[in-house]
mmCIF file of C-alpha atoms and ligand atoms in Angstrom:
data_model
loop_
_atom_site.group_PDB
_atom_site.id
_atom_site.type_symbol
_atom_site.label_atom_id
_atom_site.label_comp_id
_atom_site.label_asym_id
_atom_site.label_seq_id
_atom_site.Cartn_x
_atom_site.Cartn_y
_atom_site.Cartn_z
ATOM 1 C CA UNK A 1 -32.730 17.355 2.408
ATOM 2 C CA UNK A 2 -35.503 18.144 4.185
ATOM 3 C CA UNK A 3 -37.177 18.257 8.238
ATOM 4 C CA UNK A 4 -38.369 15.144 9.736
ATOM 5 C CA UNK A 5 -42.290 14.243 8.323
ATOM 6 C CA UNK A 6 -44.560 14.838 11.193
ATOM 7 C CA UNK A 7 -47.433 12.879 9.471
ATOM 8 C CA UNK A 8 -47.098 8.358 9.655
ATOM 9 C CA UNK A 9 -45.121 7.215 7.166
ATOM 10 C CA UNK A 10 -48.504 5.322 5.404
ATOM 11 C CA UNK A 11 -48.225 6.579 2.072
ATOM 12 C CA UNK A 12 -44.412 7.171 1.982
ATOM 13 C CA UNK A 13 -42.098 9.473 0.259
ATOM 14 C CA UNK A 14 -44.953 11.390 -2.272
ATOM 15 C CA UNK A 15 -43.032 14.264 -4.106
ATOM 16 C CA UNK A 16 -45.963 15.947 -6.053
ATOM 17 C CA UNK A 17 -47.859 18.183 -4.157
ATOM 18 C CA UNK A 18 -50.772 19.456 -6.316
ATOM 19 C CA UNK A 19 -53.026 23.585 -5.956
ATOM 20 C CA UNK A 20 -56.201 23.368 -7.124
ATOM 21 C CA UNK A 21 -57.859 21.565 -10.564
ATOM 22 C CA UNK A 22 -59.964 23.133 -13.274
ATOM 23 C CA UNK A 23 -61.959 20.084 -15.769
ATOM 24 C CA UNK A 24 -60.047 17.317 -16.071
ATOM 25 C CA UNK A 25 -56.724 18.973 -15.644
ATOM 26 C CA UNK A 26 -54.190 19.300 -12.466
ATOM 27 C CA UNK A 27 -51.820 22.206 -11.685
ATOM 28 C CA UNK A 28 -48.567 21.330 -9.457
ATOM 29 C CA UNK A 29 -47.021 23.820 -6.755
ATOM 30 C CA UNK A 30 -44.800 23.629 -9.415
ATOM 31 C CA UNK A 31 -46.907 25.007 -11.916
ATOM 32 C CA UNK A 32 -47.209 22.353 -14.340
ATOM 33 C CA UNK A 33 -49.635 20.712 -15.520
ATOM 34 C CA UNK A 34 -51.876 17.285 -15.863
ATOM 35 C CA UNK A 35 -54.090 15.112 -16.986
ATOM 36 C CA UNK A 36 -55.739 13.922 -14.889
ATOM 37 C CA UNK A 37 -56.230 9.844 -15.794
ATOM 38 C CA UNK A 38 -57.064 8.701 -12.286
ATOM 39 C CA UNK A 39 -60.030 10.747 -10.587
ATOM 40 C CA UNK A 40 -58.375 10.266 -7.243
ATOM 41 C CA UNK A 41 -59.057 7.062 -7.586
ATOM 42 C CA UNK A 42 -62.370 6.891 -9.239
ATOM 43 C CA UNK A 43 -63.659 10.374 -6.851
ATOM 44 C CA UNK A 44 -63.435 12.923 -8.825
ATOM 45 C CA UNK A 45 -66.721 12.552 -11.519
ATOM 46 C CA UNK A 46 -67.141 15.776 -12.175
ATOM 47 C CA UNK A 47 -63.581 16.002 -13.307
ATOM 48 C CA UNK A 48 -62.015 19.645 -10.829
ATOM 49 C CA UNK A 49 -64.019 23.037 -9.538
ATOM 50 C CA UNK A 50 -66.830 22.257 -11.807
ATOM 51 C CA UNK A 51 -68.982 25.366 -11.373
ATOM 52 C CA UNK A 52 -72.318 23.329 -11.126
ATOM 53 C CA UNK A 53 -70.857 21.832 -8.181
ATOM 54 C CA UNK A 54 -68.452 24.612 -6.509
ATOM 55 C CA UNK A 55 -72.160 26.670 -6.903
ATOM 56 C CA UNK A 56 -74.103 24.593 -5.347
ATOM 57 C CA UNK A 57 -70.973 23.231 -2.650
ATOM 58 C CA UNK A 58 -70.632 27.074 -1.386
ATOM 59 C CA UNK A 59 -74.334 27.952 -1.363
ATOM 60 C CA UNK A 60 -74.973 25.135 1.186
ATOM 61 C CA UNK A 61 -71.494 25.668 3.039
ATOM 62 C CA UNK A 62 -73.541 28.840 4.007
ATOM 63 C CA UNK A 63 -76.420 27.054 4.391
ATOM 64 C CA UNK A 64 -76.017 23.799 6.508
ATOM 65 C CA UNK A 65 -73.058 21.937 6.427
ATOM 66 C CA UNK A 66 -74.023 19.488 8.930
ATOM 67 C CA UNK A 67 -76.561 18.808 12.412
ATOM 68 C CA UNK A 68 -76.495 14.994 12.620
ATOM 69 C CA UNK A 69 -78.952 12.157 12.833
ATOM 70 C CA UNK A 70 -81.078 13.428 15.413
ATOM 71 C CA UNK A 71 -82.840 15.121 12.197
ATOM 72 C CA UNK A 72 -84.326 14.593 10.197
ATOM 73 C CA UNK A 73 -82.261 15.828 6.478
ATOM 74 C CA UNK A 74 -84.451 16.134 3.246
ATOM 75 C CA UNK A 75 -81.645 15.903 0.995
ATOM 76 C CA UNK A 76 -81.302 12.616 2.927
ATOM 77 C CA UNK A 77 -83.878 11.952 1.074
ATOM 78 C CA UNK A 78 -83.956 13.207 -2.054
ATOM 79 C CA UNK A 79 -81.042 11.257 -2.327
ATOM 80 C CA UNK A 80 -81.903 7.685 -1.285
ATOM 81 C CA UNK A 81 -84.825 8.996 -3.957
ATOM 82 C CA UNK A 82 -82.334 9.025 -6.913
ATOM 83 C CA UNK A 83 -80.339 6.349 -6.096
ATOM 84 C CA UNK A 84 -83.062 3.285 -5.336
ATOM 85 C CA UNK A 85 -84.783 4.648 -8.729
ATOM 86 C CA UNK A 86 -81.391 3.989 -10.918
ATOM 87 C CA UNK A 87 -80.214 0.975 -9.012
ATOM 88 C CA UNK A 88 -83.498 -0.922 -8.450
ATOM 89 C CA UNK A 89 -82.759 -1.605 -4.807
ATOM 90 C CA UNK A 90 -86.220 0.285 -2.298
ATOM 91 C CA UNK A 91 -83.927 1.686 0.155
ATOM 92 C CA UNK A 92 -80.758 3.761 1.292
ATOM 93 C CA UNK A 93 -78.498 4.088 4.761
ATOM 94 C CA UNK A 94 -75.607 6.429 3.527
ATOM 95 C CA UNK A 95 -71.798 7.326 6.029
ATOM 96 C CA UNK A 96 -68.766 8.532 4.725
ATOM 97 C CA UNK A 97 -65.988 6.027 3.043
ATOM 98 C CA UNK A 98 -65.903 2.731 0.571
ATOM 99 C CA UNK A 99 -64.634 0.812 4.391
ATOM 100 C CA UNK A 100 -67.674 1.931 5.573
ATOM 101 C CA UNK A 101 -70.317 1.203 3.467
ATOM 102 C CA UNK A 102 -68.928 -2.628 3.177
ATOM 103 C CA UNK A 103 -68.575 -2.510 7.461
ATOM 104 C CA UNK A 104 -72.286 -1.523 7.239
ATOM 105 C CA UNK A 105 -72.546 -4.247 4.694
ATOM 106 C CA UNK A 106 -71.016 -6.375 6.940
ATOM 107 C CA UNK A 107 -73.075 -6.082 9.799
ATOM 108 C CA UNK A 108 -76.316 -6.031 7.501
ATOM 109 C CA UNK A 109 -75.419 -9.585 6.081
ATOM 110 C CA UNK A 110 -74.671 -11.040 9.994
ATOM 111 C CA UNK A 111 -78.633 -9.653 11.243
ATOM 112 C CA UNK A 112 -79.973 -10.702 8.598
ATOM 113 C CA UNK A 113 -78.314 -14.593 9.615
ATOM 114 C CA UNK A 114 -79.296 -13.806 13.275
ATOM 115 C CA UNK A 115 -82.634 -12.945 12.137
ATOM 116 C CA UNK A 116 -83.169 -16.467 10.415
ATOM 117 C CA UNK A 117 -81.376 -18.244 13.521
ATOM 118 C CA UNK A 118 -77.948 -18.583 12.216
ATOM 119 C CA UNK A 119 -75.858 -18.010 14.770
ATOM 120 C CA UNK A 120 -72.677 -17.665 12.948
ATOM 121 C CA UNK A 121 -73.108 -16.836 9.883
ATOM 122 C CA UNK A 122 -70.881 -16.926 6.663
ATOM 123 C CA UNK A 123 -70.476 -14.293 4.296
ATOM 124 C CA UNK A 124 -68.239 -15.577 0.703
ATOM 125 C CA UNK A 125 -65.513 -13.678 -0.378
ATOM 126 C CA UNK A 126 -63.634 -13.231 -3.180
ATOM 127 C CA UNK A 127 -59.590 -13.517 -3.800
ATOM 128 C CA UNK A 128 -58.046 -10.400 -4.876
ATOM 129 C CA UNK A 129 -61.800 -8.779 -3.786
ATOM 130 C CA UNK A 130 -60.715 -5.395 -2.176
ATOM 131 C CA UNK A 131 -63.275 -3.649 0.719
ATOM 132 C CA UNK A 132 -61.772 -1.408 2.930
ATOM 133 C CA UNK A 133 -58.821 -1.422 5.462
ATOM 134 C CA UNK A 134 -60.806 -1.809 8.871
ATOM 135 C CA UNK A 135 -60.553 -5.829 10.575
ATOM 136 C CA UNK A 136 -64.363 -6.581 9.076
ATOM 137 C CA UNK A 137 -63.016 -5.386 6.023
ATOM 138 C CA UNK A 138 -59.435 -5.768 5.872
ATOM 139 C CA UNK A 139 -60.492 -9.766 6.636
ATOM 140 C CA UNK A 140 -62.256 -9.439 4.136
ATOM 141 C CA UNK A 141 -60.610 -8.356 1.238
ATOM 142 C CA UNK A 142 -58.037 -11.274 -0.588
ATOM 143 C CA UNK A 143 -54.654 -9.623 -0.308
ATOM 144 C CA UNK A 144 -52.323 -11.226 2.263
ATOM 145 C CA UNK A 145 -50.186 -7.624 2.047
ATOM 146 C CA UNK A 146 -53.175 -5.491 3.537
ATOM 147 C CA UNK A 147 -53.785 -8.540 6.274
ATOM 148 C CA UNK A 148 -50.272 -8.814 7.786
ATOM 149 C CA UNK A 149 -49.667 -7.646 10.660
ATOM 150 C CA UNK A 150 -53.089 -7.220 11.787
ATOM 151 C CA UNK A 151 -53.879 -10.568 12.554
ATOM 152 C CA UNK A 152 -56.351 -12.114 14.087
ATOM 153 C CA UNK A 153 -58.861 -11.670 11.345
ATOM 154 C CA UNK A 154 -62.212 -11.275 11.886
ATOM 155 C CA UNK A 155 -63.242 -14.912 11.436
ATOM 156 C CA UNK A 156 -67.207 -15.761 9.690
ATOM 157 C CA UNK A 157 -65.631 -14.930 5.697
ATOM 158 C CA UNK A 158 -65.446 -17.880 3.020
ATOM 159 C CA UNK A 159 -62.580 -17.264 0.544
ATOM 160 C CA UNK A 160 -64.415 -18.876 -3.017
ATOM 161 C CA UNK A 161 -62.936 -17.972 -6.995
ATOM 162 C CA UNK A 162 -64.272 -15.044 -9.254
ATOM 163 C CA UNK A 163 -66.236 -16.546 -12.016
ATOM 164 C CA UNK A 164 -65.902 -19.945 -10.297
ATOM 165 C CA UNK A 165 -69.434 -21.943 -10.013
ATOM 166 C CA UNK A 166 -68.673 -24.877 -9.265
ATOM 167 C CA UNK A 167 -65.832 -24.195 -6.310
ATOM 168 C CA UNK A 168 -69.321 -21.801 -4.779
ATOM 169 C CA UNK A 169 -71.645 -24.098 -5.292
ATOM 170 C CA UNK A 170 -68.733 -26.922 -2.939
ATOM 171 C CA UNK A 171 -69.382 -24.153 -0.884
ATOM 172 C CA UNK A 172 -73.496 -23.949 -0.557
ATOM 173 C CA UNK A 173 -73.104 -27.725 0.132
ATOM 174 C CA UNK A 174 -70.045 -27.732 2.914
ATOM 175 C CA UNK A 175 -71.793 -24.499 4.671
ATOM 176 C CA UNK A 176 -74.883 -24.513 6.532
ATOM 177 C CA UNK A 177 -73.946 -21.026 7.679
ATOM 178 C CA UNK A 178 -73.059 -18.953 4.480
ATOM 179 C CA UNK A 179 -75.972 -15.829 4.523
ATOM 180 C CA UNK A 180 -74.435 -13.526 1.855
ATOM 181 C CA UNK A 181 -71.833 -13.883 -1.248
ATOM 182 C CA UNK A 182 -69.888 -10.540 -1.078
ATOM 183 C CA UNK A 183 -68.487 -9.305 -4.570
ATOM 184 C CA UNK A 184 -67.299 -6.919 -7.288
ATOM 185 C CA UNK A 185 -69.008 -6.946 -10.680
ATOM 186 C CA UNK A 186 -64.881 -5.257 -11.696
ATOM 187 C CA UNK A 187 -62.703 -5.835 -8.868
ATOM 188 C CA UNK A 188 -60.399 -2.795 -9.149
ATOM 189 C CA UNK A 189 -57.810 -2.720 -6.326
ATOM 190 C CA UNK A 190 -57.128 -6.418 -7.857
ATOM 191 C CA UNK A 191 -56.279 -5.658 -11.145
ATOM 192 C CA UNK A 192 -59.522 -4.267 -12.868
ATOM 193 C CA UNK A 193 -61.083 -8.097 -12.982
ATOM 194 C CA UNK A 194 -64.583 -8.992 -14.417
ATOM 195 C CA UNK A 195 -66.999 -11.343 -12.800
ATOM 196 C CA UNK A 196 -68.261 -12.312 -15.944
ATOM 197 C CA UNK A 197 -72.286 -11.374 -16.627
ATOM 198 C CA UNK A 198 -73.007 -15.531 -16.575
ATOM 199 C CA UNK A 199 -71.325 -15.972 -13.299
ATOM 200 C CA UNK A 200 -72.932 -12.659 -12.278
ATOM 201 C CA UNK A 201 -76.774 -14.424 -13.076
ATOM 202 C CA UNK A 202 -75.093 -17.880 -11.669
ATOM 203 C CA UNK A 203 -74.393 -15.906 -8.325
ATOM 204 C CA UNK A 204 -77.752 -14.342 -8.512
ATOM 205 C CA UNK A 205 -79.896 -18.347 -9.306
ATOM 206 C CA UNK A 206 -77.899 -19.528 -5.971
ATOM 207 C CA UNK A 207 -78.467 -17.239 -4.124
ATOM 208 C CA UNK A 208 -82.526 -17.557 -4.306
ATOM 209 C CA UNK A 209 -81.913 -20.559 -3.801
ATOM 210 C CA UNK A 210 -80.574 -20.672 -0.083
ATOM 211 C CA UNK A 211 -82.482 -17.609 0.637
ATOM 212 C CA UNK A 212 -78.489 -15.705 0.837
ATOM 213 C CA UNK A 213 -77.968 -12.176 0.160
ATOM 214 C CA UNK A 214 -76.170 -11.018 -3.267
ATOM 215 C CA UNK A 215 -73.921 -8.151 -1.471
ATOM 216 C CA UNK A 216 -72.164 -6.513 -4.642
ATOM 217 C CA UNK A 217 -69.706 -3.760 -3.513
ATOM 218 C CA UNK A 218 -69.526 -0.477 -6.421
ATOM 219 C CA UNK A 219 -66.983 1.404 -4.881
ATOM 220 C CA UNK A 220 -65.021 1.623 -7.585
ATOM 221 C CA UNK A 221 -67.321 0.477 -9.877
ATOM 222 C CA UNK A 222 -70.212 2.287 -9.715
ATOM 223 C CA UNK A 223 -71.839 5.355 -9.746
ATOM 224 C CA UNK A 224 -71.779 6.002 -13.647
ATOM 225 C CA UNK A 225 -67.459 4.707 -14.014
ATOM 226 C CA UNK A 226 -68.084 1.910 -16.116
ATOM 227 C CA UNK A 227 -71.415 3.514 -18.541
ATOM 228 C CA UNK A 228 -74.485 2.171 -16.634
ATOM 229 C CA UNK A 229 -74.949 3.786 -13.069
ATOM 230 C CA UNK A 230 -74.303 0.661 -11.250
ATOM 231 C CA UNK A 231 -72.266 -1.846 -13.013
ATOM 232 C CA UNK A 232 -74.302 -5.050 -12.397
ATOM 233 C CA UNK A 233 -76.079 -3.584 -14.884
ATOM 234 C CA UNK A 234 -74.223 -4.445 -17.623
ATOM 235 C CA UNK A 235 -75.157 -8.687 -16.242
ATOM 236 C CA UNK A 236 -79.075 -8.342 -15.742
ATOM 237 C CA UNK A 237 -78.304 -9.401 -12.149
ATOM 238 C CA UNK A 238 -80.187 -6.576 -9.414
ATOM 239 C CA UNK A 239 -78.035 -7.938 -6.102
ATOM 240 C CA UNK A 240 -79.933 -7.657 -2.591
ATOM 241 C CA UNK A 241 -76.971 -4.927 -1.031
ATOM 242 C CA UNK A 242 -75.152 -2.634 -2.751
ATOM 243 C CA UNK A 243 -72.640 -0.233 -0.943
ATOM 244 C CA UNK A 244 -71.296 2.366 -2.725
ATOM 245 C CA UNK A 245 -68.918 5.198 -1.870
ATOM 246 C CA UNK A 246 -65.952 6.962 -4.228
ATOM 247 C CA UNK A 247 -67.202 9.460 -6.768
ATOM 248 C CA UNK A 248 -70.425 9.452 -5.485
ATOM 249 C CA UNK A 249 -69.547 13.262 -4.054
ATOM 250 C CA UNK A 250 -67.221 14.637 -6.314
ATOM 251 C CA UNK A 251 -64.323 14.580 -3.852
ATOM 252 C CA UNK A 252 -66.857 15.289 -0.712
ATOM 253 C CA UNK A 253 -67.002 11.944 1.047
ATOM 254 C CA UNK A 254 -69.659 10.303 0.915
ATOM 255 C CA UNK A 255 -70.554 5.923 1.442
ATOM 256 C CA UNK A 256 -73.653 4.230 1.813
ATOM 257 C CA UNK A 257 -75.689 1.383 1.005
ATOM 258 C CA UNK A 258 -78.917 0.439 -0.645
ATOM 259 C CA UNK A 259 -80.564 -2.646 -0.434
ATOM 260 C CA UNK A 260 -84.049 -4.221 -1.166
ATOM 261 C CA UNK A 261 -86.307 -6.686 -0.174
ATOM 262 C CA UNK A 262 -85.046 -8.592 3.964
ATOM 263 C CA UNK A 263 -82.316 -6.915 2.740
ATOM 264 C CA UNK A 264 -83.973 -3.298 3.296
ATOM 265 C CA UNK A 265 -85.187 -3.648 6.804
ATOM 266 C CA UNK A 266 -82.949 -5.097 8.508
ATOM 267 C CA UNK A 267 -81.585 -2.490 10.530
ATOM 268 C CA UNK A 268 -83.781 -1.109 13.072
ATOM 269 C CA UNK A 269 -82.903 1.416 15.388
ATOM 270 C CA UNK A 270 -80.104 0.610 17.415
ATOM 271 C CA UNK A 271 -78.421 -1.468 15.166
ATOM 272 C CA UNK A 272 -76.437 0.705 12.544
ATOM 273 C CA UNK A 273 -75.296 4.761 13.203
ATOM 274 C CA UNK A 274 -72.564 7.190 12.421
ATOM 275 C CA UNK A 275 -72.608 10.598 13.259
ATOM 276 C CA UNK A 276 -71.251 12.282 9.992
ATOM 277 C CA UNK A 277 -72.692 10.166 7.219
ATOM 278 C CA UNK A 278 -76.173 11.590 5.421
ATOM 279 C CA UNK A 279 -74.984 15.588 6.595
ATOM 280 C CA UNK A 280 -76.202 17.943 4.246
ATOM 281 C CA UNK A 281 -72.772 19.197 2.106
ATOM 282 C CA UNK A 282 -72.362 15.446 1.406
ATOM 283 C CA UNK A 283 -76.189 14.584 0.106
ATOM 284 C CA UNK A 284 -75.571 18.641 -1.650
ATOM 285 C CA UNK A 285 -72.794 17.410 -3.376
ATOM 286 C CA UNK A 286 -73.971 14.041 -4.324
ATOM 287 C CA UNK A 287 -77.373 14.943 -5.219
ATOM 288 C CA UNK A 288 -75.589 17.653 -7.458
ATOM 289 C CA UNK A 289 -73.403 14.981 -9.257
ATOM 290 C CA UNK A 290 -76.107 12.789 -10.226
ATOM 291 C CA UNK A 291 -77.571 15.400 -11.748
ATOM 292 C CA UNK A 292 -75.105 16.971 -13.994
ATOM 293 C CA UNK A 293 -73.890 13.231 -14.810
ATOM 294 C CA UNK A 294 -77.670 13.200 -16.256
ATOM 295 C CA UNK A 295 -77.533 16.806 -17.494
ATOM 296 C CA UNK A 296 -74.319 16.243 -19.375
ATOM 297 C CA UNK A 297 -74.611 13.101 -20.553
ATOM 298 C CA UNK A 298 -72.389 11.609 -18.844
ATOM 299 C CA UNK A 299 -73.315 7.848 -18.620
ATOM 300 C CA UNK A 300 -73.193 7.136 -22.178
ATOM 301 C CA UNK A 301 -70.309 9.574 -22.941
ATOM 302 C CA UNK A 302 -67.981 7.283 -19.890
ATOM 303 C CA UNK A 303 -68.783 4.318 -22.950
ATOM 304 C CA UNK A 304 -67.980 6.724 -26.156
ATOM 305 C CA UNK A 305 -64.537 7.707 -24.488
ATOM 306 C CA UNK A 306 -63.788 4.875 -22.896
ATOM 307 C CA UNK A 307 -64.250 2.608 -26.492
ATOM 308 C CA UNK A 308 -61.995 5.371 -27.808
ATOM 309 C CA UNK A 309 -59.458 4.444 -25.486
ATOM 310 C CA UNK A 310 -60.073 0.313 -25.408
ATOM 311 C CA UNK A 311 -59.376 0.756 -29.272
ATOM 312 C CA UNK A 312 -57.079 3.000 -28.983
ATOM 313 C CA UNK A 313 -54.859 1.192 -26.396
ATOM 314 C CA UNK A 314 -55.461 -2.240 -27.592
ATOM 315 C CA UNK A 315 -54.198 -1.526 -31.784
ATOM 316 C CA UNK A 316 -51.729 1.028 -30.295
ATOM 317 C CA UNK A 317 -49.976 -1.690 -28.113
ATOM 318 C CA UNK A 318 -50.964 -4.887 -30.408
ATOM 319 C CA UNK A 319 -48.363 -7.700 -30.763
ATOM 320 C CA UNK A 320 -46.443 -5.792 -27.542
ATOM 321 C CA UNK A 321 -45.187 -8.777 -26.046
ATOM 322 C CA UNK A 322 -44.787 -6.849 -22.468
ATOM 323 C CA UNK A 323 -48.818 -6.138 -22.184
ATOM 324 C CA UNK A 324 -50.527 -8.839 -21.055
ATOM 325 C CA UNK A 325 -54.264 -7.864 -21.740
ATOM 326 C CA UNK A 326 -56.073 -4.409 -22.735
ATOM 327 C CA UNK A 327 -59.620 -4.036 -20.210
ATOM 328 C CA UNK A 328 -61.736 -2.736 -18.654
ATOM 329 C CA UNK A 329 -65.188 -0.703 -19.302
ATOM 330 C CA UNK A 330 -66.300 2.677 -19.900
ATOM 331 C CA UNK A 331 -63.765 4.739 -18.068
ATOM 332 C CA UNK A 332 -62.604 1.850 -16.047
ATOM 333 C CA UNK A 333 -59.750 0.526 -17.629
ATOM 334 C CA UNK A 334 -57.216 -1.417 -16.992
ATOM 335 C CA UNK A 335 -53.302 -2.660 -18.660
ATOM 336 C CA UNK A 336 -51.834 -5.680 -17.730
ATOM 337 C CA UNK A 337 -47.907 -5.986 -17.687
ATOM 338 C CA UNK A 338 -46.299 -9.007 -17.982
ATOM 339 C CA UNK A 339 -43.917 -7.988 -15.553
ATOM 340 C CA UNK A 340 -44.690 -5.558 -12.178
ATOM 341 C CA UNK A 341 -43.701 -1.445 -13.846
ATOM 342 C CA UNK A 342 -42.772 0.679 -10.370
ATOM 343 C CA UNK A 343 -40.730 3.274 -11.981
ATOM 344 C CA UNK A 344 -44.105 3.567 -14.800
ATOM 345 C CA UNK A 345 -46.187 5.928 -12.430
ATOM 346 C CA UNK A 346 -42.866 8.315 -12.099
ATOM 347 C CA UNK A 347 -43.066 8.174 -15.425
ATOM 348 C CA UNK A 348 -46.352 8.960 -16.607
ATOM 349 C CA UNK A 349 -46.722 11.932 -14.280
ATOM 350 C CA UNK A 350 -43.209 13.713 -16.078
ATOM 351 C CA UNK A 351 -45.278 13.119 -18.978
ATOM 352 C CA UNK A 352 -47.808 15.024 -18.040
ATOM 353 C CA UNK A 353 -50.682 11.833 -16.969
ATOM 354 C CA UNK A 354 -51.754 11.679 -13.537
ATOM 355 C CA UNK A 355 -52.354 7.334 -13.091
ATOM 356 C CA UNK A 356 -51.670 4.546 -11.177
ATOM 357 C CA UNK A 357 -50.365 0.809 -10.926
ATOM 358 C CA UNK A 358 -52.434 -1.529 -9.225
ATOM 359 C CA UNK A 359 -51.836 -5.666 -7.721
ATOM 360 C CA UNK A 360 -47.980 -4.757 -9.431
ATOM 361 C CA UNK A 361 -48.660 -4.610 -12.735
ATOM 362 C CA UNK A 362 -52.138 -3.431 -14.193
ATOM 363 C CA UNK A 363 -51.541 0.665 -15.291
ATOM 364 C CA UNK A 364 -55.085 1.497 -14.049
ATOM 365 C CA UNK A 365 -56.712 4.331 -16.232
ATOM 366 C CA UNK A 366 -59.884 6.143 -14.319
ATOM 367 C CA UNK A 367 -60.966 9.099 -15.655
ATOM 368 C CA UNK A 368 -63.272 11.362 -14.326
ATOM 369 C CA UNK A 369 -66.456 10.882 -16.074
ATOM 370 C CA UNK A 370 -66.758 14.573 -17.312
ATOM 371 C CA UNK A 371 -63.398 13.542 -20.133
ATOM 372 C CA UNK A 372 -63.715 13.989 -23.738
ATOM 373 C CA UNK A 373 -62.386 12.170 -26.542
ATOM 374 C CA UNK A 374 -60.121 15.000 -27.065
ATOM 375 C CA UNK A 375 -58.567 14.172 -23.587
ATOM 376 C CA UNK A 376 -58.544 10.874 -24.413
ATOM 377 C CA UNK A 377 -56.334 11.496 -27.829
ATOM 378 C CA UNK A 378 -54.077 13.454 -25.750
ATOM 379 C CA UNK A 379 -53.478 10.639 -22.915
ATOM 380 C CA UNK A 380 -53.285 7.543 -25.797
ATOM 381 C CA UNK A 381 -50.814 10.203 -27.921
ATOM 382 C CA UNK A 382 -48.792 9.844 -24.415
ATOM 383 C CA UNK A 383 -49.560 6.725 -22.749
ATOM 384 C CA UNK A 384 -48.542 4.629 -25.390
ATOM 385 C CA UNK A 385 -44.785 5.136 -26.094
ATOM 386 C CA UNK A 386 -44.867 4.735 -22.427
ATOM 387 C CA UNK A 387 -45.745 1.916 -21.974
ATOM 388 C CA UNK A 388 -44.797 0.680 -25.975
ATOM 389 C CA UNK A 389 -40.956 1.189 -23.612
ATOM 390 C CA UNK A 390 -42.275 0.026 -19.960
ATOM 391 C CA UNK A 391 -42.818 -3.821 -22.197
ATOM 392 C CA UNK A 392 -39.204 -3.450 -23.983
ATOM 393 C CA UNK A 393 -38.189 -3.038 -20.702
HETATM 394 C C1 PLP B 1 -61.502 1.951 -2.759
HETATM 395 C C2 PLP B 1 -62.457 1.192 -1.746
HETATM 396 C C3 PLP B 1 -63.009 0.044 -0.983
HETATM 397 C C4 PLP B 1 -62.899 0.963 -0.157
HETATM 398 O O1 PLP B 1 -62.998 2.171 0.180
HETATM 399 P P1 PLP B 1 -62.029 3.718 1.182
HETATM 400 O O2 PLP B 1 -63.434 4.858 0.576
HETATM 401 O O3 PLP B 1 -60.519 3.981 1.168
HETATM 402 O O4 PLP B 1 -63.193 3.077 2.996
HETATM 403 C C5 PLP B 1 -63.801 -0.911 -1.107
HETATM 404 N N1 PLP B 1 -64.382 -1.655 -1.543
HETATM 405 C C6 PLP B 1 -64.289 -0.882 -3.083
HETATM 406 C C7 PLP B 1 -64.051 -2.058 -4.243
HETATM 407 C C8 PLP B 1 -63.030 -0.094 -3.315
HETATM 408 O O5 PLP B 1 -62.205 0.102 -4.518
#
């Protein structure tokens, strides 16, 4: 039908092309309208073509897009100040993506180890974790599909299970070179699997006891998605290192690492850097996203609308054998089915909703934070019958 694609086949065949968006709606080149229930995988925090963000970016494009980190970038300082105040950290480093943020965190943990006389530092990572697709971050990832074919993996990672503090204590006793624990507050790609608050507090206590860094990957669950700025805030713990990315720029690529204490002082000139990271355009997008989240009360809205969705799904799917669990926090929601559901995304698209399926059998919802109750209702009316059908397939 069509000529061979000039694109590498990293994503397989894609049938839907989008032409533009407005608010929570995306429009296909076919002229059809779709409700965005995915935000381009937790990215489009303010939806599409938000007037405040659009105006800020237009102004910034006409002023300065890039200048490199050879120069002081006042917008970096402004954003860093906003993020440290909201996270409880003290310093920030900016890059362009989630894997870069995690790569920086991994380097930081190794350097922190070296500074304390550990020549071959180890980092504890988790089953079902996802941290990215660079060599170090795919090695930290707990999914053999992501790693397969790219061996040899980067050494220096020890793996444990989420919410199993006894296993982490065993590692503490057996591995003297551990310098950090690295986990997601809610595993996103792994299937919306939350770390329990009690577990996070136990990890914090163990890190304090051993002098380990507690590093929390908030790339997906951060930036207000769960109804708090950072998902670890629900558990009342303060990590040492916090990589973030996805939603902060509402679609303009931006990532980074927040840190406090010794971790915030670890990198010195020459240790780490980036050409694009922290550029004025990305910083403007992020500063504006943070401002709009607060001006529009989107953290409280994420909780309110998220609870509405969770409640609606639990009621509408109650008693179905094919549905194992409905779980999540704020606007990060998973519906775990008992069987894989490869055709579900296409069925939802056909019904006018963009969402995805992760870990094979978890239907994942990550709507923009501007989602309103009416959008949630619109979605539930169409999604529940589809899931019921899927559950009986
Ligand atoms: C998406 C994701 C990453 C990788 O981010 P990229 O920007 O795709 O490199 C890392 N960690 C988590 C938790 C993610 O969800």
